[in-house]
Short mmCIF file of C-alpha atoms in Angstrom, two decimals:
data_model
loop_
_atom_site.label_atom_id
_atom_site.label_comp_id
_atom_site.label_asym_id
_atom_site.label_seq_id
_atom_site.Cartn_x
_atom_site.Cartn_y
_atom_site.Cartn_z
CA UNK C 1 -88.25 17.87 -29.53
CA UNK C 2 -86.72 15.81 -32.56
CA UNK C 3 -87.25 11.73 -31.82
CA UNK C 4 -84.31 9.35 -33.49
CA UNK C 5 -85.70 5.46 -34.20
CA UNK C 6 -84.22 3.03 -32.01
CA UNK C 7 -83.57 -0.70 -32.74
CA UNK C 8 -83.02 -3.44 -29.90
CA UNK C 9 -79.31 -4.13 -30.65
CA UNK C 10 -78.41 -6.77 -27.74
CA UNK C 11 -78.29 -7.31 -24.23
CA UNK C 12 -75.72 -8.03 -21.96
CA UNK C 13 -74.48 -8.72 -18.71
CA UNK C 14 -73.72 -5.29 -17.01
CA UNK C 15 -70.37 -4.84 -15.70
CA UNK C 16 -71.17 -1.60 -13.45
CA UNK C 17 -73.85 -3.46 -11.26
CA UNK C 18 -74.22 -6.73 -10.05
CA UNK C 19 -77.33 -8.67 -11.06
CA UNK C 20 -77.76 -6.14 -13.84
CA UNK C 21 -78.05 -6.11 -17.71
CA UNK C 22 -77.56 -3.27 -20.10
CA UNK C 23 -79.81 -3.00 -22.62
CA UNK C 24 -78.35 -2.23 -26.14
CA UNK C 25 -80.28 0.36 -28.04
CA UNK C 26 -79.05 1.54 -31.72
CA UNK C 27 -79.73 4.68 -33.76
CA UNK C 28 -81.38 3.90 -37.17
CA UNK C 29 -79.72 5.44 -39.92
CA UNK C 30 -76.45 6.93 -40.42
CA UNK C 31 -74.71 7.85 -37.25
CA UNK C 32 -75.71 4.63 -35.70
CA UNK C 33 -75.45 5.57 -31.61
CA UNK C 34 -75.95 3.41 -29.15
CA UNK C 35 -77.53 3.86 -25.66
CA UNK C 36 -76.87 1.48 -23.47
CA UNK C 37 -79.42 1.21 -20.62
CA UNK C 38 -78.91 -1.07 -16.85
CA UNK C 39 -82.00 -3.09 -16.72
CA UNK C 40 -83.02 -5.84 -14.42
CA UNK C 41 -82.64 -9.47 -14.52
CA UNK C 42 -86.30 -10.21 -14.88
CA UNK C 43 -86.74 -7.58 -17.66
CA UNK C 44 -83.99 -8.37 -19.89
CA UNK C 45 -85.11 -12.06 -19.98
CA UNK C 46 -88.45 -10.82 -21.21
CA UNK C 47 -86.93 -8.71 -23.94
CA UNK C 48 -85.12 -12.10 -24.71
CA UNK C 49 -87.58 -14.58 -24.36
CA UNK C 50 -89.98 -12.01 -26.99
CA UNK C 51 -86.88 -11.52 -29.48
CA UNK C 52 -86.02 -15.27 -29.70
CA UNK C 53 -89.78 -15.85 -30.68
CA UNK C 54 -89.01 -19.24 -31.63
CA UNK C 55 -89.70 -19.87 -27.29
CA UNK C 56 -92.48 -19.77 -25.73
CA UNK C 57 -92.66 -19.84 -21.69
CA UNK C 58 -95.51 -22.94 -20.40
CA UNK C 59 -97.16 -19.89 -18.94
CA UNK C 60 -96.74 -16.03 -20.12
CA UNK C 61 -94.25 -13.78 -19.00
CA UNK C 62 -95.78 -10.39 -17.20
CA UNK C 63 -94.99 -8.60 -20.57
CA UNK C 64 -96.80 -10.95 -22.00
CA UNK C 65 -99.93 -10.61 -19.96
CA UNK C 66 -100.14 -6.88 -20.22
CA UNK C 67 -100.23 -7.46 -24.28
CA UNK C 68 -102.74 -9.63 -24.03
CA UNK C 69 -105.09 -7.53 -21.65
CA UNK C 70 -104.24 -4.53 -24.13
CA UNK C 71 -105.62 -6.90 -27.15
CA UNK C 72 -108.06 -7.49 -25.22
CA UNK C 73 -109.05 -3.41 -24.45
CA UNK C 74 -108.93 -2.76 -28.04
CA UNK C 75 -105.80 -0.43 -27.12
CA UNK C 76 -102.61 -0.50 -29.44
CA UNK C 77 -99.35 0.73 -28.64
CA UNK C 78 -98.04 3.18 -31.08
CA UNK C 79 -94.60 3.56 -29.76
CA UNK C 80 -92.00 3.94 -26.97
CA UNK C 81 -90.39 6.85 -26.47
CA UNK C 82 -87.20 7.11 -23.87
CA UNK C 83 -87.50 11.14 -22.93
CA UNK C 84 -85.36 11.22 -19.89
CA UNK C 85 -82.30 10.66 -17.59
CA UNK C 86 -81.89 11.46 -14.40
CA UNK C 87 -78.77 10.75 -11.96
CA UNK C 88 -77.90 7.90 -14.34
CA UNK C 89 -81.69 6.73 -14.94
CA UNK C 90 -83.56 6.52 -17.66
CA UNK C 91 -87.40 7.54 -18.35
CA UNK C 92 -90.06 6.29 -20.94
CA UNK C 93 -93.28 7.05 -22.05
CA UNK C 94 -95.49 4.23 -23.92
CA UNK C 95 -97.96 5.80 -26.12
CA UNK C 96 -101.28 4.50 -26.91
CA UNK C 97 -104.77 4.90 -28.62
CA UNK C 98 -107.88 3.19 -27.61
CA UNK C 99 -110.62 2.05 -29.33
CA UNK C 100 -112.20 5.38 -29.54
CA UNK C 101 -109.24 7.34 -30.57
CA UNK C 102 -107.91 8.69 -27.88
CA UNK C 103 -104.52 9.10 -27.01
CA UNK C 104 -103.20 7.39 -23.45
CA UNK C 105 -99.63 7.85 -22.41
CA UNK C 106 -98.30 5.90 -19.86
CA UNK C 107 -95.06 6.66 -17.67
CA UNK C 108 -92.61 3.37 -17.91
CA UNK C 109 -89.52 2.25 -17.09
CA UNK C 110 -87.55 1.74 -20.55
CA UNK C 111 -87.33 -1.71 -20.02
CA UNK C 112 -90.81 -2.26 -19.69
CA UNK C 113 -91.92 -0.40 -22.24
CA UNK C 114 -88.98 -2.23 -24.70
CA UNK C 115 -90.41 -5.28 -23.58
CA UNK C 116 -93.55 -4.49 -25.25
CA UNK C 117 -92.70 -2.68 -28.17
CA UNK C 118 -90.56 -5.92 -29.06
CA UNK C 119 -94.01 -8.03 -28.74
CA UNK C 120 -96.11 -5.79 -30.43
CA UNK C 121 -93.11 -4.58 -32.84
CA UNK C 122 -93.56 -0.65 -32.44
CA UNK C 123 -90.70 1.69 -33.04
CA UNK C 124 -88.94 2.82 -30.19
CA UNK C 125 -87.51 6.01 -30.00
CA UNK C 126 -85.12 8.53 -27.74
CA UNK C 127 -85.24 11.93 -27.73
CA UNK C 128 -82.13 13.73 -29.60
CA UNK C 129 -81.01 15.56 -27.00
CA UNK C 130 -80.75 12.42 -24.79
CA UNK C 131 -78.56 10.55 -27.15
CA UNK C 132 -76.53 13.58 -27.32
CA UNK C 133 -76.33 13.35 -24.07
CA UNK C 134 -76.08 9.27 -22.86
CA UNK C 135 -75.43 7.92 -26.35
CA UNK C 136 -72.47 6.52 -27.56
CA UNK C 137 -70.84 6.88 -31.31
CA UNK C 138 -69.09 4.34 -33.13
CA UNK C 139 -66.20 6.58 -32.80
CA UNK C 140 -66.22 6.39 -28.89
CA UNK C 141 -66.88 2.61 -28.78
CA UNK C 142 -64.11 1.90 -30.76
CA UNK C 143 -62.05 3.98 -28.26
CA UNK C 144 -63.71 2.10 -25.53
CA UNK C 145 -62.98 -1.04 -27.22
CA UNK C 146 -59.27 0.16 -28.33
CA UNK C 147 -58.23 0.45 -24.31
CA UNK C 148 -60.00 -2.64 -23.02
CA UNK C 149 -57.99 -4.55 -25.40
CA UNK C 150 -54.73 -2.57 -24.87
CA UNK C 151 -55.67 -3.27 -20.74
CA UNK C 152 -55.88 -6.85 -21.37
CA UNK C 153 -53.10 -7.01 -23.59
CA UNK C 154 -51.38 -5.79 -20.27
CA UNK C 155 -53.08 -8.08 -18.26
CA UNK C 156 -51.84 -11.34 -20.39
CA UNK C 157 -48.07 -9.69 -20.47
CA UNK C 158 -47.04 -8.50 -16.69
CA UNK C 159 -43.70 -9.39 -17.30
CA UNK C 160 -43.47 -6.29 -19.67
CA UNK C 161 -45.06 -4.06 -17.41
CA UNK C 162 -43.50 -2.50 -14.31
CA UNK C 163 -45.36 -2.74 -11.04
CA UNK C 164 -46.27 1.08 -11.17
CA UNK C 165 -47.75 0.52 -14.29
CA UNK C 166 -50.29 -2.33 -13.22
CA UNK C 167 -50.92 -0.57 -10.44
CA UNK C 168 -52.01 2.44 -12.47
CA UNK C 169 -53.99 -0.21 -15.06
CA UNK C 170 -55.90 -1.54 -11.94
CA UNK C 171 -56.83 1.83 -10.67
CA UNK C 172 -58.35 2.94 -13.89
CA UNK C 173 -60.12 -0.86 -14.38
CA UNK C 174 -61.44 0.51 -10.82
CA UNK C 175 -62.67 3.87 -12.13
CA UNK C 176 -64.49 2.63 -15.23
CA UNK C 177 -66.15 0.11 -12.93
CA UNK C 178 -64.62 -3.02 -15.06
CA UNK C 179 -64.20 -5.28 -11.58
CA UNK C 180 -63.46 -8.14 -13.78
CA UNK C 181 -60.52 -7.12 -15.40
CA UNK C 182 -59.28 -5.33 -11.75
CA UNK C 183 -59.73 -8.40 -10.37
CA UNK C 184 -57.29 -10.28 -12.80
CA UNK C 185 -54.97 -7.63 -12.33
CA UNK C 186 -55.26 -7.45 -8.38
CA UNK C 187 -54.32 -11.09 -8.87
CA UNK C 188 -51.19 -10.44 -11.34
CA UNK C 189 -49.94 -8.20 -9.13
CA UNK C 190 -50.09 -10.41 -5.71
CA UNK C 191 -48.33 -12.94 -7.89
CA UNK C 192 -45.19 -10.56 -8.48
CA UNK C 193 -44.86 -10.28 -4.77
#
């Protein structure tokens, strides 16, 4: 099972679930991939409270504690490794070594275990066949990118489309679960009645 290196790219607001971020994870090297992975509220402000290390909470973060008590164990973290998805969610696997050598593994959420590989700065990692599978090449995000901006090139000129055809823009802003963007449209078209 061949691991690929992962950097923390970004986060942002998720636009498939409310409430919900999506993590931002990049291939090192070459082919530079990116998985994206939905992660809670809670969880992606600890993954951005411990990259902007210039702030520091009055009190620590849980992320925070759980460093501390493994500083405290004499147990470091030797990496993160994302191994699994099921029905759209992710699985990780922290890996450890205590003071006596051996090797702990602990099942985690990914963005738990991000959360402390950014404090601790070990490499995170993703199995090959999972970004294979999930991931998302540079060639496909510009694609991605290529019809959001020819949908909201539509959206800003509805006098140049036909109703049919921002009807047919709102149902596929519907299927790719872009509610913002089907929202403006929902309203574009209400205002041609």
């Amino acid at each position: 099972m061949h691991e690929v290196e992962l950097t923390v790219k970004g986060l942002s607001y998720s636009q498939g679930k409310s409430g919900a971020y999506a993590l931002i994870l990049a291939e090192k090297g070459e082919r530079g991939r990116k998985l994206p992975v939905v992660i809670g509220g809670a969880e992606a402000q600890s993954i951005a409270v411990a990259m902007e290390k210039s702030v520091a909470p009055p009190r620590p973060l849980t992320h925070d504690t759980w460093v501390n008590m493994l500083k405290e164990m004499n147990v470091n973290i030797e990496k993160v490794l994302i191994h699994r998805l099921v029905n759209g969610v992710f699985f990780a696997s922290i890996y450890s070594m205590d003071e006596n050598g051996k090797q702990l593994i602990f099942d985690s959420r990914p963005s738990d275990a991000v959360a402390l590989a950014v404090r601790l700065e070990c490499p995170i990692y993703a199995i090959e066949s999972l970004l294979k599978q999930a991931g998302i090449t540079p060639q496909e995000e510009q694609e991605a990118d290529a019809t959001e901006a020819g949908a909201e090139e539509k959206l800003d000129n509805p006098e140049e489309q036909s109703r049919e055809e921002l009807e047919q823009s709102l149902k596929e802003a519907v299927e790719n679960e872009d509610y913002e963007l089907a929202a403006r449209l929902r309203d574009k078209l209400d205002k041609l009645k």
